[in-house]
Coordinates of C-alpha atoms in Angstrom, one line a residue:
M1 CA 66.0 155.6 -30.8
T2 CA 68.9 153.6 -32.5
G3 CA 71.3 155.7 -34.1
W4 CA 73.6 154.4 -37.1
D5 CA 75.8 155.7 -39.6
V6 CA 74.0 153.8 -42.4
V7 CA 71.0 151.9 -42.8
I8 CA 71.3 149.3 -45.7
I9 CA 67.6 148.4 -46.8
G10 CA 67.9 144.5 -48.0
G11 CA 70.1 141.8 -47.6
G12 CA 71.0 140.7 -50.6
A13 CA 74.1 140.8 -52.4
A14 CA 74.5 144.2 -53.1
G15 CA 73.4 145.6 -49.6
L16 CA 75.4 142.3 -48.4
M17 CA 78.3 143.8 -50.1
C18 CA 77.9 147.4 -49.2
A19 CA 77.4 146.5 -45.6
I20 CA 81.2 145.2 -45.7
E21 CA 82.7 147.9 -47.0
A22 CA 80.8 150.4 -45.2
G23 CA 81.9 148.3 -41.5
K24 CA 85.2 147.5 -42.4
R25 CA 85.4 151.7 -42.9
Q26 CA 84.6 152.1 -38.9
R27 CA 81.4 152.7 -40.0
R28 CA 78.1 151.7 -37.8
V29 CA 76.1 149.7 -40.4
L30 CA 72.4 148.0 -39.8
I31 CA 70.6 146.2 -42.6
L32 CA 67.3 145.6 -42.3
E33 CA 65.8 142.5 -44.4
H34 CA 62.2 142.3 -44.4
S35 CA 62.2 138.1 -45.2
N36 CA 63.2 135.4 -43.1
R37 CA 67.3 135.3 -44.2
V38 CA 69.4 137.4 -46.1
G39 CA 70.6 136.1 -49.3
K40 CA 67.7 134.0 -51.1
K41 CA 68.5 134.8 -54.4
I42 CA 72.0 134.5 -53.8
L43 CA 70.7 130.7 -52.2
M44 CA 68.4 129.6 -55.3
S45 CA 70.7 131.1 -58.1
G46 CA 72.8 128.6 -60.7
G47 CA 70.7 125.8 -59.5
G48 CA 72.0 126.4 -56.0
R49 CA 75.8 126.9 -57.0
C50 CA 75.4 130.7 -57.8
N51 CA 77.0 131.8 -60.7
F52 CA 78.5 134.5 -58.6
T53 CA 80.4 136.2 -61.3
N54 CA 81.5 136.3 -64.7
L55 CA 85.2 136.6 -66.3
H56 CA 84.1 138.3 -69.5
V57 CA 82.6 141.5 -67.2
T58 CA 82.2 144.6 -69.8
P59 CA 79.8 147.7 -70.2
D60 CA 78.3 146.3 -73.1
S61 CA 76.9 143.5 -71.0
F62 CA 74.6 145.5 -69.2
L63 CA 71.2 147.5 -70.6
S64 CA 70.7 151.0 -69.3
A65 CA 69.4 154.1 -71.0
N66 CA 72.4 155.6 -69.7
P67 CA 75.4 152.6 -70.8
H68 CA 78.2 154.6 -69.5
F69 CA 76.6 154.3 -65.9
C70 CA 78.0 151.2 -64.9
K71 CA 81.5 151.8 -66.0
S72 CA 83.1 153.2 -63.1
A73 CA 81.8 150.7 -60.1
L74 CA 82.6 147.8 -62.1
A75 CA 86.0 149.8 -63.4
R76 CA 86.8 149.8 -59.4
Y77 CA 85.5 146.4 -58.0
S78 CA 86.4 143.8 -61.1
P79 CA 85.3 139.9 -60.6
W80 CA 89.0 139.4 -59.7
D81 CA 88.4 140.8 -56.6
F82 CA 85.2 138.8 -55.5
I83 CA 87.5 136.1 -56.9
A84 CA 89.8 136.5 -54.4
L85 CA 87.2 137.5 -52.1
V86 CA 85.7 133.6 -52.6
E87 CA 89.7 132.0 -52.8
R88 CA 90.1 134.0 -49.6
H89 CA 87.4 132.4 -47.9
G90 CA 88.4 128.7 -49.6
I91 CA 85.4 128.1 -51.8
A92 CA 85.7 125.3 -54.3
Y93 CA 84.9 126.7 -58.2
H94 CA 84.8 126.2 -61.6
E95 CA 83.8 127.9 -64.9
K96 CA 80.7 126.1 -66.5
E97 CA 81.0 127.8 -69.9
L98 CA 81.6 131.8 -71.6
G99 CA 83.2 132.6 -68.4
Q100 CA 80.5 132.0 -65.9
L101 CA 82.0 131.2 -62.5
F102 CA 80.1 129.0 -60.0
C103 CA 80.5 127.1 -56.8
D104 CA 81.8 123.6 -56.6
Q105 CA 79.6 122.6 -53.9
S106 CA 76.2 124.7 -52.9
S107 CA 75.6 128.7 -53.1
K108 CA 74.9 128.5 -49.1
L109 CA 79.0 128.8 -49.0
I110 CA 79.1 132.6 -50.9
V111 CA 76.4 133.5 -48.8
K112 CA 78.2 132.2 -45.3
M113 CA 81.0 134.2 -47.0
L114 CA 79.4 137.0 -47.0
V115 CA 77.7 137.2 -43.6
A116 CA 80.9 136.4 -41.9
E117 CA 82.4 139.3 -44.0
C118 CA 79.7 141.3 -42.5
Q119 CA 80.4 140.2 -38.9
Q120 CA 84.0 140.4 -39.1
A121 CA 83.0 144.2 -39.6
G122 CA 80.8 144.6 -37.0
V123 CA 77.6 144.6 -39.3
Q124 CA 74.5 144.5 -37.7
I125 CA 71.9 142.2 -39.5
D126 CA 68.0 142.2 -38.4
I127 CA 65.6 139.6 -40.3
G128 CA 61.7 139.7 -40.3
C129 CA 61.8 143.8 -40.3
K130 CA 58.9 145.9 -42.1
I131 CA 59.9 149.5 -42.8
T132 CA 56.3 151.3 -42.4
M133 CA 57.7 155.1 -43.5
V134 CA 60.9 156.8 -44.2
Q135 CA 61.7 160.5 -43.4
Q136 CA 64.1 162.5 -44.0
T137 CA 65.8 164.6 -41.3
A138 CA 68.4 167.7 -40.6
T139 CA 71.0 165.2 -40.1
G140 CA 70.1 162.3 -42.0
F141 CA 67.0 159.9 -42.1
T142 CA 64.5 158.2 -39.5
L143 CA 62.6 155.2 -40.3
E144 CA 59.3 153.6 -38.6
T145 CA 59.9 150.1 -38.2
S146 CA 58.1 146.6 -36.7
L147 CA 62.0 146.5 -34.7
G148 CA 61.2 150.6 -33.2
P149 CA 62.3 153.4 -34.8
I150 CA 65.5 154.2 -36.2
Q151 CA 67.5 156.5 -36.8
T152 CA 70.3 156.7 -39.8
T153 CA 73.1 159.8 -41.4
A154 CA 72.9 157.2 -44.4
L155 CA 70.3 155.1 -46.3
V156 CA 71.0 152.6 -48.4
V157 CA 68.5 151.8 -50.8
A158 CA 69.4 147.6 -51.9
S159 CA 66.0 146.2 -52.2
G160 CA 66.1 144.8 -55.5
G161 CA 63.5 144.1 -58.1
L162 CA 60.0 142.7 -58.9
S163 CA 61.8 139.5 -60.3
I164 CA 60.9 136.0 -58.3
P165 CA 57.9 137.5 -55.6
K166 CA 57.5 134.4 -54.1
M167 CA 61.5 134.8 -52.9
G168 CA 60.0 138.4 -51.1
A169 CA 60.1 140.7 -54.4
T170 CA 57.9 143.9 -54.1
G171 CA 58.5 147.3 -55.8
F172 CA 59.5 149.1 -51.8
G173 CA 62.4 150.2 -53.3
Y174 CA 60.9 152.1 -56.9
E175 CA 58.3 153.7 -54.5
L176 CA 61.0 154.9 -52.0
A177 CA 62.4 156.7 -54.8
K178 CA 59.8 158.5 -56.2
R179 CA 59.0 159.5 -52.7
F180 CA 62.2 161.3 -52.2
G181 CA 61.3 162.8 -55.7
H182 CA 63.6 160.6 -58.3
R183 CA 62.5 158.8 -62.1
I184 CA 61.8 155.4 -62.4
R185 CA 62.8 154.0 -66.0
A186 CA 59.4 151.5 -66.7
T187 CA 60.1 148.1 -65.3
R188 CA 59.6 144.5 -67.0
P189 CA 60.4 141.3 -66.6
A190 CA 63.9 140.3 -67.7
L191 CA 66.1 137.1 -68.3
V192 CA 62.8 135.6 -68.7
P193 CA 61.1 132.3 -70.4
L194 CA 58.7 133.8 -73.1
T195 CA 55.4 132.4 -74.1
L196 CA 53.8 131.8 -77.3
N197 CA 50.0 132.7 -79.0
Q198 CA 47.7 129.8 -79.2
K199 CA 48.3 128.9 -82.7
T200 CA 52.2 128.5 -82.1
L201 CA 51.6 126.7 -79.3
A202 CA 48.8 124.3 -80.3
Q203 CA 51.8 123.6 -83.6
Y204 CA 55.1 123.2 -81.6
G205 CA 53.3 122.6 -77.6
D206 CA 53.8 119.4 -77.2
L207 CA 57.7 119.4 -77.9
S208 CA 57.9 120.3 -74.5
G209 CA 61.0 119.0 -72.8
I210 CA 63.4 119.2 -76.3
G211 CA 66.2 121.3 -76.3
L212 CA 68.3 122.6 -79.2
F213 CA 71.5 124.6 -79.8
V214 CA 70.5 128.0 -81.6
E215 CA 71.1 131.8 -82.1
A216 CA 68.4 133.8 -80.6
S217 CA 67.9 137.3 -82.7
C218 CA 66.2 140.3 -82.3
H219 CA 66.4 144.4 -82.6
N220 CA 70.0 143.8 -84.4
R221 CA 71.5 141.3 -80.7
C222 CA 71.9 137.6 -81.5
F223 CA 72.8 135.2 -78.6
P224 CA 73.8 132.1 -79.1
G225 CA 73.2 129.0 -76.7
G226 CA 70.2 126.5 -75.8
M227 CA 66.7 126.6 -76.4
L228 CA 64.2 124.6 -74.6
F229 CA 60.4 124.0 -75.8
T230 CA 58.3 124.3 -72.8
H231 CA 54.2 124.1 -72.6
R232 CA 53.6 127.6 -72.5
G233 CA 56.5 128.7 -75.2
I234 CA 60.1 128.5 -75.3
S235 CA 63.0 129.2 -72.4
G236 CA 66.6 128.3 -72.4
P237 CA 69.3 130.2 -71.9
A238 CA 69.3 131.7 -76.0
I239 CA 65.9 132.8 -75.3
L240 CA 66.3 134.4 -71.8
Q241 CA 69.3 136.6 -73.0
I242 CA 67.4 137.9 -76.4
S243 CA 64.3 139.1 -73.9
S244 CA 65.6 141.1 -72.4
Y245 CA 65.9 143.1 -76.1
W246 CA 62.3 141.6 -77.3
Q247 CA 59.4 143.7 -76.6
P248 CA 55.8 142.8 -77.5
S249 CA 55.0 142.6 -81.1
D250 CA 58.5 142.5 -81.8
E251 CA 59.5 139.5 -84.4
L252 CA 62.4 136.9 -83.3
R253 CA 64.3 135.0 -85.4
V254 CA 65.9 131.7 -84.1
N255 CA 68.7 130.1 -86.7
L256 CA 68.3 126.5 -86.0
L257 CA 71.3 125.3 -87.3
P258 CA 74.1 127.7 -86.4
G259 CA 77.3 127.2 -87.3
I260 CA 76.3 125.1 -90.3
E261 CA 76.3 126.3 -94.0
I262 CA 72.4 124.7 -94.6
P263 CA 72.3 125.3 -98.1
A264 CA 76.0 123.3 -98.3
W265 CA 75.2 120.5 -96.2
L266 CA 71.6 119.8 -97.8
A267 CA 72.9 120.1 -101.1
D268 CA 76.0 117.5 -99.8
R269 CA 73.0 115.1 -98.4
Q270 CA 71.0 115.4 -101.8
R271 CA 73.9 113.9 -103.7
N272 CA 75.2 111.4 -101.4
R273 CA 71.8 110.2 -100.1
P274 CA 68.8 110.9 -102.6
D275 CA 66.9 108.2 -101.3
A276 CA 66.4 109.5 -97.7
E277 CA 63.2 111.6 -96.3
L278 CA 63.9 115.5 -95.6
R279 CA 62.6 114.7 -91.9
T280 CA 65.2 111.9 -91.9
V281 CA 68.2 114.1 -92.9
L282 CA 67.1 117.0 -90.7
A283 CA 67.3 114.5 -87.4
E284 CA 70.8 114.1 -88.4
K285 CA 71.2 117.6 -87.0
L286 CA 68.0 118.3 -84.9
P287 CA 66.0 116.4 -82.5
K288 CA 63.6 113.7 -83.9
R289 CA 60.8 115.1 -83.2
L290 CA 61.6 118.6 -84.0
A291 CA 62.5 117.1 -87.6
Q292 CA 59.5 115.6 -88.0
R293 CA 57.1 118.5 -86.7
L294 CA 59.1 121.3 -89.1
C295 CA 58.7 118.8 -92.3
E296 CA 54.4 118.3 -91.2
L297 CA 54.3 122.5 -90.9
A298 CA 57.0 124.1 -93.1
F299 CA 58.4 121.7 -95.6
D300 CA 56.8 118.8 -97.6
N301 CA 58.9 115.4 -96.7
L302 CA 60.0 114.4 -99.8
L303 CA 62.9 111.9 -100.8
L304 CA 65.8 114.7 -101.4
R305 CA 66.1 114.0 -104.8
Q306 CA 62.5 115.0 -105.3
Y307 CA 63.7 118.8 -104.1
P308 CA 64.4 121.5 -107.0
P309 CA 67.5 123.2 -106.0
Q310 CA 65.5 126.3 -105.1
E311 CA 63.6 124.7 -102.7
L312 CA 66.3 123.6 -101.0
Q313 CA 67.4 126.9 -100.7
A314 CA 64.4 128.0 -99.2
I315 CA 64.0 125.3 -96.7
A316 CA 67.6 126.3 -95.6
R317 CA 67.0 129.7 -95.6
Q318 CA 63.7 129.0 -92.9
L319 CA 66.1 126.9 -90.9
Q320 CA 68.5 129.6 -90.5
H321 CA 65.5 132.3 -89.6
W322 CA 62.9 130.6 -88.1
R323 CA 60.8 133.3 -87.5
F324 CA 57.6 133.7 -84.9
R325 CA 56.1 136.5 -82.7
P326 CA 55.7 135.7 -78.9
K327 CA 53.0 136.4 -77.3
G328 CA 54.5 138.1 -74.2
T329 CA 56.8 136.8 -71.3
E330 CA 56.1 134.3 -68.3
G331 CA 56.5 137.4 -66.0
Y332 CA 58.3 138.2 -62.7
R333 CA 57.0 134.8 -61.7
T334 CA 59.9 133.3 -63.2
A335 CA 62.2 136.1 -64.6
E336 CA 65.9 136.6 -63.2
V337 CA 65.6 140.2 -62.8
T338 CA 63.9 143.3 -63.4
L339 CA 64.5 145.6 -66.1
G340 CA 64.6 149.6 -65.6
G341 CA 64.7 151.0 -62.3
V342 CA 66.0 154.3 -60.7
N343 CA 67.0 157.0 -63.4
T344 CA 70.7 156.5 -63.3
D345 CA 70.8 160.2 -64.7
E346 CA 69.4 160.9 -60.8
L347 CA 72.4 159.2 -59.1
S348 CA 76.1 159.4 -59.2
S349 CA 78.2 156.9 -61.3
A350 CA 81.2 156.9 -58.9
T351 CA 79.0 156.8 -55.1
M352 CA 75.5 155.6 -56.5
V353 CA 74.6 158.7 -54.4
S354 CA 71.8 160.5 -55.2
K355 CA 71.8 163.7 -56.9
K356 CA 68.6 165.2 -55.4
V357 CA 69.0 163.9 -51.3
P358 CA 72.1 164.1 -50.2
G359 CA 72.7 160.7 -48.0
L360 CA 70.4 158.6 -50.0
Y361 CA 72.2 156.1 -51.9
F362 CA 70.7 153.1 -54.9
V363 CA 72.5 150.0 -55.3
G364 CA 72.2 146.4 -57.3
E365 CA 68.8 145.9 -58.9
V366 CA 66.5 148.2 -57.9
V367 CA 68.7 150.8 -60.7
D368 CA 68.4 151.1 -63.9
V369 CA 71.2 148.5 -64.7
T370 CA 70.4 145.3 -65.9
G371 CA 72.8 142.6 -66.9
H372 CA 73.1 139.9 -69.7
L373 CA 72.5 136.4 -68.2
G374 CA 75.3 134.2 -66.7
G375 CA 76.9 136.2 -63.5
F376 CA 76.8 139.9 -64.5
N377 CA 73.9 140.6 -62.2
F378 CA 75.6 139.8 -59.2
Q379 CA 79.0 141.4 -61.1
W380 CA 77.3 144.1 -60.7
A381 CA 75.3 144.0 -57.5
W382 CA 79.2 143.3 -55.8
A383 CA 80.3 146.6 -57.7
S384 CA 77.7 148.8 -56.9
G385 CA 77.6 147.7 -53.5
H386 CA 81.1 148.2 -53.0
A387 CA 80.5 152.0 -54.9
A388 CA 78.5 152.8 -52.1
G389 CA 79.9 151.3 -49.5
Q390 CA 83.3 153.3 -49.9
A391 CA 81.3 156.6 -50.0
V392 CA 78.5 156.3 -47.3

């Protein structure tokens, strides 16, 4: 039976970071990855360029039943720490928008960097490994695997969540946590496109591919960003962001013209272009087909001079507060992350170790900490993996 100081289940962002830090401390570290390569989610992220962190990380950028839990790890491993690692490996990067950092070239460089750091720290990585049983022993844990039995003093669960099952995502980490007595906060897809009911889809579905800048609001949270009509509903950064806060049956509010004083703008257009049709004027600020559709469904398409002032005010309010109830989400198939996970009340925020089982750690997406869109979830992976790697 092979013996190790640390076995890490999962070769994603959090698992690789944990392995690097533990290996630097002269720990004998083994990563077990069930798929055919490590870092799959890193490779596909950011359109293949990996949005590896964000310059504006704060605890407010994360959702958790315990909003304070993430503070310790994030404070001790900042975006600047990961940026320093990226720069040390000569990887060129740029800020796209809102503090989001991307590789200039390919996300493959981030995976290559992490694997190189693992090799330098003496970490062994085994891919294609299936785990059939995990048992606690007097000195740690025994794992029954497709590579044979493995013994370890410390066990780190970095197996991710349920999002993007085609990348190999499973509920393994949650099941393992439950077997060791941990509670799981209800999981659901997050950072995910929203679907519309048949009636609403019949009205807007043929606008698929049309995008615009909006502000999406729900539960007193508001996110500016792009919105894209799809053949199932709506997507785009603003919608992905708000999806983490939206619950079934909730009403979603979208400002179709953020940053514009719409009542004043419409009044000005009425004075200066009284003989223009409403749809023509709206098309100055909105995609033409959307402007036309809104006039067909919600506003009479009259000449501007034909609208009484109070009717223009009502049109302005509707443009600022486009309200509808999404049918649901596209599910884990397209969700970027999983909301919920291992209950943080049962973990140490400093080390990520279980308060129930000595030597058992949980890091990354499997934990009930979910970041906003834009590199925040990777920063949680780096920070939580670093915290555990410093302790195992």
